[in-house]
CSV table of C-alpha atoms and ligand atoms in Angstrom, one decimal:
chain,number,residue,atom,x,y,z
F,26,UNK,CA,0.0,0.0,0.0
F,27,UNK,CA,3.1,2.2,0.7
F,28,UNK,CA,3.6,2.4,-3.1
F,29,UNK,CA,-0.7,3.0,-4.0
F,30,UNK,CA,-0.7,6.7,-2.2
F,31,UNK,CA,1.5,9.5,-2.9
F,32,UNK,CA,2.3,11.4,0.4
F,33,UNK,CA,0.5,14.6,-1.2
F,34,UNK,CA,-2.9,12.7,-1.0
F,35,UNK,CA,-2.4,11.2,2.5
F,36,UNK,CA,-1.6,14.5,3.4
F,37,UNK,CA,-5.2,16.1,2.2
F,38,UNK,CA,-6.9,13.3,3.5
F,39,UNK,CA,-6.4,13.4,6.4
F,40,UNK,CA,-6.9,17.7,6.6
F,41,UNK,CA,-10.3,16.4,4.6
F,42,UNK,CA,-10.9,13.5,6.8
F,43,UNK,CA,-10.7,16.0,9.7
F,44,UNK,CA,-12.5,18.7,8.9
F,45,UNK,CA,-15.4,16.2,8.1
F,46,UNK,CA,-15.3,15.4,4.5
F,47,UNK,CA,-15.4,11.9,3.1
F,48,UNK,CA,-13.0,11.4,0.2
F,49,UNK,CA,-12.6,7.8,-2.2
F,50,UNK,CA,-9.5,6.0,-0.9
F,51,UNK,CA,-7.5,6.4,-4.8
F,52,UNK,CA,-4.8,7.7,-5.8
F,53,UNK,CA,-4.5,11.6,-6.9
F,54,UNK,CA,-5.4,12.1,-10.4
F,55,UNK,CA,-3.3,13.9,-12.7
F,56,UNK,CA,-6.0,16.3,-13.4
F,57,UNK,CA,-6.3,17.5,-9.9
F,58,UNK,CA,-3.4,20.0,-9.4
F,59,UNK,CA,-1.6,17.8,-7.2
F,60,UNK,CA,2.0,18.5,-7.3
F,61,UNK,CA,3.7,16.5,-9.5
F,62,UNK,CA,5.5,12.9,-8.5
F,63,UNK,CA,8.8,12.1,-7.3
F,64,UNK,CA,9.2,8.7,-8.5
F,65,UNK,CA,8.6,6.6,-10.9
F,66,UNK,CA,6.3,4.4,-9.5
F,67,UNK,CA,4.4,7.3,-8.0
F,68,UNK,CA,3.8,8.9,-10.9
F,69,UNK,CA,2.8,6.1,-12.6
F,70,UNK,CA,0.3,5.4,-10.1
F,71,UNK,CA,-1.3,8.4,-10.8
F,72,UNK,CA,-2.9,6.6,-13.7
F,73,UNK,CA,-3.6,3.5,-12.0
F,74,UNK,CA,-0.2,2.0,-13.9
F,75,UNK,CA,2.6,0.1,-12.4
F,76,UNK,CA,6.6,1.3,-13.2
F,77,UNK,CA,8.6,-1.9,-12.8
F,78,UNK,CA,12.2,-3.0,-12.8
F,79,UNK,CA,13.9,-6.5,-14.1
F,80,UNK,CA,16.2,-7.3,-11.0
F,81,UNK,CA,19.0,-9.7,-10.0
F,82,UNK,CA,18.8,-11.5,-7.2
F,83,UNK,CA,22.5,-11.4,-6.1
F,84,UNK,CA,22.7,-8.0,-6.9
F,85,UNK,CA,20.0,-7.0,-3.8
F,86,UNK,CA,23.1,-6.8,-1.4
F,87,UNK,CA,24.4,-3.9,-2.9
F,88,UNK,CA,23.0,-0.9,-1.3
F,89,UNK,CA,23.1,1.7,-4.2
F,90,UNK,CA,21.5,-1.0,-6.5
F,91,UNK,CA,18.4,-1.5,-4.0
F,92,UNK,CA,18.5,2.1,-2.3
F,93,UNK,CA,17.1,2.9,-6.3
F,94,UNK,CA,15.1,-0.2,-6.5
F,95,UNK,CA,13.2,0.7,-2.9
F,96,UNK,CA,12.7,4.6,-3.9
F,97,UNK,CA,11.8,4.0,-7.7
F,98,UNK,CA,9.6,0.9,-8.9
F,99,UNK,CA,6.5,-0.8,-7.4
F,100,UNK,CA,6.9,-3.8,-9.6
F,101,UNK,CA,9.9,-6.2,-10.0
F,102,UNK,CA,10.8,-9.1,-12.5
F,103,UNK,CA,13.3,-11.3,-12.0
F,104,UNK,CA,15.8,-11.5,-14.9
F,105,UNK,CA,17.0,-14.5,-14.9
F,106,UNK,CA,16.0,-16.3,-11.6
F,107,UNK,CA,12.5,-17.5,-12.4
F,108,UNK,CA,14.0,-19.4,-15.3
F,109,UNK,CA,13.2,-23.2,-16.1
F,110,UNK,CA,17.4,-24.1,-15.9
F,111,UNK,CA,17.1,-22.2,-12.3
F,112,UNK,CA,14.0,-23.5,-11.2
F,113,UNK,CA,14.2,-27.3,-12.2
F,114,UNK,CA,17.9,-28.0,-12.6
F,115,UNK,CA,16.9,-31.7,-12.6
F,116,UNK,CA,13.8,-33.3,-13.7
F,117,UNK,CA,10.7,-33.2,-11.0
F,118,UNK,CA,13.4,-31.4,-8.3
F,119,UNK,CA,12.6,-27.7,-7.6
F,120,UNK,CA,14.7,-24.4,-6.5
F,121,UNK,CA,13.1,-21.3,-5.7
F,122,UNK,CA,16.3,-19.9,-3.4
F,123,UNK,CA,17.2,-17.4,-5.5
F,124,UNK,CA,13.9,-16.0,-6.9
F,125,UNK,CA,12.6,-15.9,-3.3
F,126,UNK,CA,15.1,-13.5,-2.3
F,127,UNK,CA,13.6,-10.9,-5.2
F,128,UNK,CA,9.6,-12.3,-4.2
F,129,UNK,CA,10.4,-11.6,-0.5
F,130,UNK,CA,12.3,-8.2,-0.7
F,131,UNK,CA,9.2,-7.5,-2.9
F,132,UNK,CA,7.4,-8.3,0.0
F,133,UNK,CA,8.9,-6.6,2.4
F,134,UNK,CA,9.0,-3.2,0.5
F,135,UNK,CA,5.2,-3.2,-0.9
F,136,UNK,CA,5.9,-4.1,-4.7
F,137,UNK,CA,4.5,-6.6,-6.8
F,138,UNK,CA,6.4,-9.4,-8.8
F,139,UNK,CA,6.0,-10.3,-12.9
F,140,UNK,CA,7.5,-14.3,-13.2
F,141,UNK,CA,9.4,-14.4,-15.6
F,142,UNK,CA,9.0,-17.1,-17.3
F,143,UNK,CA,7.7,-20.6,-17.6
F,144,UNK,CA,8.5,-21.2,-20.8
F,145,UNK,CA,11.0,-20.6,-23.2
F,146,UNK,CA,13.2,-21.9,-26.2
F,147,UNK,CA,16.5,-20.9,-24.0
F,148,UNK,CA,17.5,-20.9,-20.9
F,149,UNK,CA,16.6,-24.7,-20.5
F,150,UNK,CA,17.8,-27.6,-18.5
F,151,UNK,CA,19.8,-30.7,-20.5
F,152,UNK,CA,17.2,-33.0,-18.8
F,153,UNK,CA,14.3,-31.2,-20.4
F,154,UNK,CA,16.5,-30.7,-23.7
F,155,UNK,CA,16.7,-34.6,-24.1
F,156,UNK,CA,12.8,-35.5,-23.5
F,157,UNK,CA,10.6,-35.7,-26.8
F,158,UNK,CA,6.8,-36.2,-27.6
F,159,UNK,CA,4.6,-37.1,-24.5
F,160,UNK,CA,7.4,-37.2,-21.8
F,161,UNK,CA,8.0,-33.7,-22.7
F,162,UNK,CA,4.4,-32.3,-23.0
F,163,UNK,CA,3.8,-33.6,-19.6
F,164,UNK,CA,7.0,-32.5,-17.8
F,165,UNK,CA,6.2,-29.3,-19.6
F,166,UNK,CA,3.0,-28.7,-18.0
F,167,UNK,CA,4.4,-30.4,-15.0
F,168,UNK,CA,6.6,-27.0,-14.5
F,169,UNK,CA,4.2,-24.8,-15.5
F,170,UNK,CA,1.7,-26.2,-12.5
F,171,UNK,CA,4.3,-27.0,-10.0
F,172,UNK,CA,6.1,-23.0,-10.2
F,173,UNK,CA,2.6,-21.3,-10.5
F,174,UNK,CA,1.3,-23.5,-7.5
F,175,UNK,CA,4.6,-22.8,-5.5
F,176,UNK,CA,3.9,-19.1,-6.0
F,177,UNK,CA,0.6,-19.2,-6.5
F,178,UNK,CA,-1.3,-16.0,-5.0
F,179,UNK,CA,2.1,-13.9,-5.0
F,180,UNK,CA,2.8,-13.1,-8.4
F,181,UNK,CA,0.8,-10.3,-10.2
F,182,UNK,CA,1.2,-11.5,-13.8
F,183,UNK,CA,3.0,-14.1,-15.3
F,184,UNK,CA,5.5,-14.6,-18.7
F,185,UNK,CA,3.6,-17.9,-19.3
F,186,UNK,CA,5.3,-18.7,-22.6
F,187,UNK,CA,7.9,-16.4,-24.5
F,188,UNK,CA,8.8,-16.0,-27.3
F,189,UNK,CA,7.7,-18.7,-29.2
F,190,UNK,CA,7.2,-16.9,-32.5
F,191,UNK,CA,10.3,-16.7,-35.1
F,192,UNK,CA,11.4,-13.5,-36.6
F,193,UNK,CA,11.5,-12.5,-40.2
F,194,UNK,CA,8.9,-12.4,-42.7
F,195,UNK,CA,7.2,-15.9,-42.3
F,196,UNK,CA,4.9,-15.1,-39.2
F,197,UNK,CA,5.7,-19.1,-38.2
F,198,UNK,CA,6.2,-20.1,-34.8
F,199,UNK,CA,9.9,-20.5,-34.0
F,200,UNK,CA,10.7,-24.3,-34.2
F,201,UNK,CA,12.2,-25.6,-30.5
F,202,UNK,CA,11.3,-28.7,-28.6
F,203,UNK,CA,8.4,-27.3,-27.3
F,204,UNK,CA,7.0,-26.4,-30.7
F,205,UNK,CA,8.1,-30.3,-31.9
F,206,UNK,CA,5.2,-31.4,-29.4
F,207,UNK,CA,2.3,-30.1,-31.1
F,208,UNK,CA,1.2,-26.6,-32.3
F,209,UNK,CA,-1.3,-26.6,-29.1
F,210,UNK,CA,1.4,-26.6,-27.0
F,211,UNK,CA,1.1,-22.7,-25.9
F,212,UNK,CA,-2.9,-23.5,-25.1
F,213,UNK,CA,-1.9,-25.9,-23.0
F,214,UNK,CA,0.4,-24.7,-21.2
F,215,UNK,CA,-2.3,-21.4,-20.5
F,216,UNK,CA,-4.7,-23.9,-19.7
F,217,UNK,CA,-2.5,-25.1,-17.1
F,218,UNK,CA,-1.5,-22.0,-15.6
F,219,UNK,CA,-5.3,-20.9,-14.9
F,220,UNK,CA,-5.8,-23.9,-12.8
F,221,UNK,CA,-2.6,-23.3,-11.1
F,222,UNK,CA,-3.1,-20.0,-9.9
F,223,UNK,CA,-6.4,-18.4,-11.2
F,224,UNK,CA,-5.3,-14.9,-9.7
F,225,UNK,CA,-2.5,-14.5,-11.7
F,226,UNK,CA,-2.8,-12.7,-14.9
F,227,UNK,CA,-1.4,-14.8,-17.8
F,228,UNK,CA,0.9,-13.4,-20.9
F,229,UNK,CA,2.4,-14.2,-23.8
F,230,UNK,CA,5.0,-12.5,-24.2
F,231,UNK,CA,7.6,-11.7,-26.7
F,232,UNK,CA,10.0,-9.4,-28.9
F,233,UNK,CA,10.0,-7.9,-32.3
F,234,UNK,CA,6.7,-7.2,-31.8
F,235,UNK,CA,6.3,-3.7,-31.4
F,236,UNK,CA,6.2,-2.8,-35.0
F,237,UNK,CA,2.5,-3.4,-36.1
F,238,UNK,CA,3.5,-4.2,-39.7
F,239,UNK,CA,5.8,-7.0,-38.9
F,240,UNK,CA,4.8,-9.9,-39.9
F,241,UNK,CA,5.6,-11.7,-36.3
F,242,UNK,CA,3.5,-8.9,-34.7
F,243,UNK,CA,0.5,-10.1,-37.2
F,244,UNK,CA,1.3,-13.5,-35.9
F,245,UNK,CA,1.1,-12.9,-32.5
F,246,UNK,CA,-2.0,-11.0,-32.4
F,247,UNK,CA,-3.7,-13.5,-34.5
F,248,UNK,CA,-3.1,-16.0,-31.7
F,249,UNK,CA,-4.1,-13.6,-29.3
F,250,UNK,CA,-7.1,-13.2,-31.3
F,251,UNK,CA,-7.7,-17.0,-31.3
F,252,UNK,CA,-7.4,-17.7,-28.6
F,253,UNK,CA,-9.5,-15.0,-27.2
F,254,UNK,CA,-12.1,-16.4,-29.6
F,255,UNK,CA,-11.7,-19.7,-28.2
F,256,UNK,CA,-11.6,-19.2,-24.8
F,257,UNK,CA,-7.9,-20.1,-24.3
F,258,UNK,CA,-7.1,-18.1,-20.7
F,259,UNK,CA,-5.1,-15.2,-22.0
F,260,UNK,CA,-5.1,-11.8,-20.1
F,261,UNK,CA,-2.0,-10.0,-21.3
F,262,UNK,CA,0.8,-9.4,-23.6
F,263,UNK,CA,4.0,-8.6,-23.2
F,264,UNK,CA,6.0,-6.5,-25.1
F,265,UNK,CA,9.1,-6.9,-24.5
F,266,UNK,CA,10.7,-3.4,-26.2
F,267,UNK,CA,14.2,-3.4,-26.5
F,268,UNK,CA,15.1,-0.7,-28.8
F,269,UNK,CA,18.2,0.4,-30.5
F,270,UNK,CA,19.0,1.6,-33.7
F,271,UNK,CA,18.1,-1.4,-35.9
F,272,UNK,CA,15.0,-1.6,-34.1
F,273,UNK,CA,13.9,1.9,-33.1
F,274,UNK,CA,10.5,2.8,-31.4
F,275,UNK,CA,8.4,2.2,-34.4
F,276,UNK,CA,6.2,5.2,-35.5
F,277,UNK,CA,3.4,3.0,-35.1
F,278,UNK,CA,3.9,2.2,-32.0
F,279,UNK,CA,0.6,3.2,-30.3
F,280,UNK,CA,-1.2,1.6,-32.9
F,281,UNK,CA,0.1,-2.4,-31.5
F,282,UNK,CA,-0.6,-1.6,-28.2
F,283,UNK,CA,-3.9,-0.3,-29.0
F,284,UNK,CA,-4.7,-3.4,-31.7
F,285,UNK,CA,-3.7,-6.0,-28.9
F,286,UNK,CA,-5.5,-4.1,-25.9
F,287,UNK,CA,-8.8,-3.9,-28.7
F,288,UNK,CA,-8.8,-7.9,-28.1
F,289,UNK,CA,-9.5,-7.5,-24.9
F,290,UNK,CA,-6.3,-8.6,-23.1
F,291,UNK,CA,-3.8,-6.2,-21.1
F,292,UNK,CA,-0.9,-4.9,-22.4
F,293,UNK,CA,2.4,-4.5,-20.9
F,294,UNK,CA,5.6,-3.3,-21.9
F,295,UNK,CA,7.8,-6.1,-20.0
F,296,UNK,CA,11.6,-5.4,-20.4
F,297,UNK,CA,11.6,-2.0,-22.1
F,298,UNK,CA,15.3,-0.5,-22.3
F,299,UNK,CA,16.4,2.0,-25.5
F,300,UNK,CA,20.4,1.9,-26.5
F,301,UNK,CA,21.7,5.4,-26.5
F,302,UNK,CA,22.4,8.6,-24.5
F,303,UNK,CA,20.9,11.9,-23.9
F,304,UNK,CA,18.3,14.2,-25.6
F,305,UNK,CA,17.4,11.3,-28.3
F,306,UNK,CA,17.6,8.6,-25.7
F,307,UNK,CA,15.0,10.4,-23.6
F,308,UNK,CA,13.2,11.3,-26.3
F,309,UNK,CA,12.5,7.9,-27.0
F,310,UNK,CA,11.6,7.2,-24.2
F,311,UNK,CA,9.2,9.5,-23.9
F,312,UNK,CA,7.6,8.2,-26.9
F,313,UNK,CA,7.2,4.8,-25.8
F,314,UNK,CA,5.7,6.0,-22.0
F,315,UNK,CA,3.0,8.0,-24.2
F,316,UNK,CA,2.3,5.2,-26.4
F,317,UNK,CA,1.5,3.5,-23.1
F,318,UNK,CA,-0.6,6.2,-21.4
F,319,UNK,CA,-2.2,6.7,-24.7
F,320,UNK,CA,-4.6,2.8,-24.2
F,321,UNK,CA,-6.1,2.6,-20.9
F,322,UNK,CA,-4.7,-1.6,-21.0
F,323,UNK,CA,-1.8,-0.6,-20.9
F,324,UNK,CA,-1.5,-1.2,-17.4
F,325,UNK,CA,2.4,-0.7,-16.9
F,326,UNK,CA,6.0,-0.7,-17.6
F,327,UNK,CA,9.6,-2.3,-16.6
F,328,UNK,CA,12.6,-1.5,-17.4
F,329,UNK,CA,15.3,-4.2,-17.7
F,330,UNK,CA,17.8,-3.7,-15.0
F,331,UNK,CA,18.5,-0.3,-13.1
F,332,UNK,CA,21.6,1.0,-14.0
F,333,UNK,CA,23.2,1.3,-17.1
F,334,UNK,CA,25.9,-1.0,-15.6
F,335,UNK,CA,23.1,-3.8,-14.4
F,336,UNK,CA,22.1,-4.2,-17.9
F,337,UNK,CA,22.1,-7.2,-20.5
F,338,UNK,CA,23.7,-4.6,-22.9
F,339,UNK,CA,25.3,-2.3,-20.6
F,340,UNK,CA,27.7,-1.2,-23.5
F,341,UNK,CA,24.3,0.2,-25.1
F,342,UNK,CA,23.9,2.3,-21.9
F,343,UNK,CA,20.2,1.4,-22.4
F,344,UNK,CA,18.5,2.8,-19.1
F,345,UNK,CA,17.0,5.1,-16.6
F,346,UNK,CA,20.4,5.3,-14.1
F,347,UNK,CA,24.0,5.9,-15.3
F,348,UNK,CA,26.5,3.2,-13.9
F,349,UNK,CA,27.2,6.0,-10.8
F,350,UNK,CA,23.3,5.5,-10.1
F,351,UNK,CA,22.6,9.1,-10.9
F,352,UNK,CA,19.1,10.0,-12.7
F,353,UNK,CA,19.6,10.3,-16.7
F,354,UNK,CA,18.0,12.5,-18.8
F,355,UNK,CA,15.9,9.6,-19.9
F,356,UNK,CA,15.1,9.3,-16.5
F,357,UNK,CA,13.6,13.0,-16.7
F,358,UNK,CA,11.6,12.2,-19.9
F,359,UNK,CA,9.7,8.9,-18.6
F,360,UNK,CA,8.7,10.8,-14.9
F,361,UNK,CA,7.5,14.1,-16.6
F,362,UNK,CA,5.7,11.9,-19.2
F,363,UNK,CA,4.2,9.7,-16.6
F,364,UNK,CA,3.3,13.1,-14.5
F,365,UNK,CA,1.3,14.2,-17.2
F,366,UNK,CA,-0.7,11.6,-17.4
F,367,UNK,CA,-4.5,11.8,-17.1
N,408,XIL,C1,18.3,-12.0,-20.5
N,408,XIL,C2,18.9,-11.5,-19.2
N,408,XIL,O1,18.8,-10.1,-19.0
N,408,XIL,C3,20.4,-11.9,-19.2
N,408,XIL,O2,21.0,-11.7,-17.9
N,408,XIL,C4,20.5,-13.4,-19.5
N,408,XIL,O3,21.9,-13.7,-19.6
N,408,XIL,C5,19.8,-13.8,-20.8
N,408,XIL,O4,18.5,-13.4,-20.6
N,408,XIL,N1,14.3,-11.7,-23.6
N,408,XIL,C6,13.8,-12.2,-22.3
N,408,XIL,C7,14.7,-12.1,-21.2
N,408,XIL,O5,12.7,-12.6,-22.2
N,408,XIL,O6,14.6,-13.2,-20.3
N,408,XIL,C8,16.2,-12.0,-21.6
N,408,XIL,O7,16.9,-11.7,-20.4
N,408,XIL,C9,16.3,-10.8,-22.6
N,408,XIL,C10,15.6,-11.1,-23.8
């Protein structure tokens, strides 16, 4: 709850409360004159939208990494911990050390947790590698229900599948062993994941598929659309968003997030980070926070890792923080953007 009210609203509240005036318990609106926010999650919140952060567990123990982490984002995703190689090293034997140290702190400091993910082409054990047909289906959905269950009323949304759609011009899915088991794979393993934990919010989520004339973009929301028509339990979509110079922040950009919120489904930009520096850096940024507040799904935002330092392509100094953990012009661009909000 210590993330859901900016101070400014507790504040008038209570003078409110006092002097005898009942107010709804939600957060200040943009459009009320409230001063603006002071963090990223805050200001986020004045839209009802979470600001998020990928986050390393190991890297919780530094004090500048989580003195950011604490202040900034009401939302955190393990990078790398929630992983199928992490979480079932060996076949039917599960280890959730590591991403409980990111669900707990989350805990303890009010913010919510994406899992990150289920399922996925990499990142994957050698037992699970060497399974095939049925064996594999089932040990397949085995994970899906035995993580979700473990977790199950703690995680706000999960990455059920990702990226199981191949780039290029084809639209097909991207062949793995997963894919080799049947093209109902993904449906399954969604069907699974309701049972497992019906509170969580399930996604598909992927990359590439920002730009609405791509042909993997069509091919994902066709799915999406499928499956919606079908009754498949789908309830978001991520997009992943990393953006650099082959793959800028498409001019379209609005018009995906609108086209997959129109089927009914959430969508969230899950591991958003632009390579670059200063007034062009923030100024894509900016673009893709507005794209955002322009659909009313589009229910929140992460950035993948903290500082420029933390990231997955750290030479791109992709993010919000230099490697000092000072606030980046980027930074500026994505709080006044989410400020003016309404
Ligand atoms: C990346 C992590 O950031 C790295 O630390 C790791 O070495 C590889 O995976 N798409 C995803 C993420 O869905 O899980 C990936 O994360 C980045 C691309």
């Amino acid at each position: 709850m210590r993330k859901l009210l900016s101070a400014s609203l507790t504040l008038a509240t209570a003078s409110l409360a006092a002097a005898g005036v009942l107010l709804p318990l939600r957060p200040a609106a943009a459009d009320t004159g409230d001063p603006p926010s002071t963090t990223l999650a805050a200001a986020a919140q004045r839209s009802g939208r979470y600001f998020g952060a990928g986050v390393t567990a190991h890297k919780l123990s530094d004090p500048t990494y989580t003195g950011i982490l604490d202040r900034e984002f009401g939302m955190v995703t393990p990078e790398n911990e929630m992983k199928l190689d992490v979480t079932e090293p060996q076949q039917g034997r599960f280890v959730f050390t590591a991403a409980d140290r990111i669900v707990d702190h989350a805990a303890q400091q009010g913010m919510r947790v994406r899992g990150h993910t289920l399922l996925w082409h990499a990142g994957q054990p050698s037992w699970l590698v060497n399974l095939r047909g049925t064996a594999l289906r089932e040990a397949m959905l085995n994970h899906v229900t035995q993580v979700m269950a473990y977790y199950r009323g703690r995680i706000h949304a999960w990455d059920v599948v990702n990226e199981a759609f191949a780039d290029g011009p084809t639209g097909a899915r991207r062949d793995s062993n997963f894919q080799r088991t049947g093209d109902d794979w993904i449906e399954a393993a969604f069907h699974a994941a309701r049972a497992a934990d019906p509170a969580a919010k399930l996604c598909y989520n992927d990359y590439n598929i920002e730009n609405w004339a791509h042909a993997k973009t069509q091919a994902v929301y066709r799915m999406v659309r499928d499956f919606r028509a079908r009754g498949v339990p789908i309830d978001c979509v991520g997009l992943q968003s990393h953006f650099n110079a082959n793959h800028p922040v498409p001019a379209d950009f609005v018009t995906t997030v609108r086209n997959f919120a129109d089927l009914g489904v959430d969508v969230q930009l899950t591991e958003l980070d632009v390579e670059g520096s200063g007034a062009a850096q923030a100024e894509s940024y900016r673009r893709v926070v507005r794209a955002c507040l322009a659909v009313s799904r589009c229910t929140g935002i992460t950035v993948w890792g903290i500082r420029d330092s933390d990231s997955w392509r750290a030479s791109g100094t992709p993010l919000l923080f230099d490697s000092s953990g000072a606030r980046k012009p980027a930074y500026t661009a994505v709080l006044d953007a989410l400020n003016s909000a309404c």
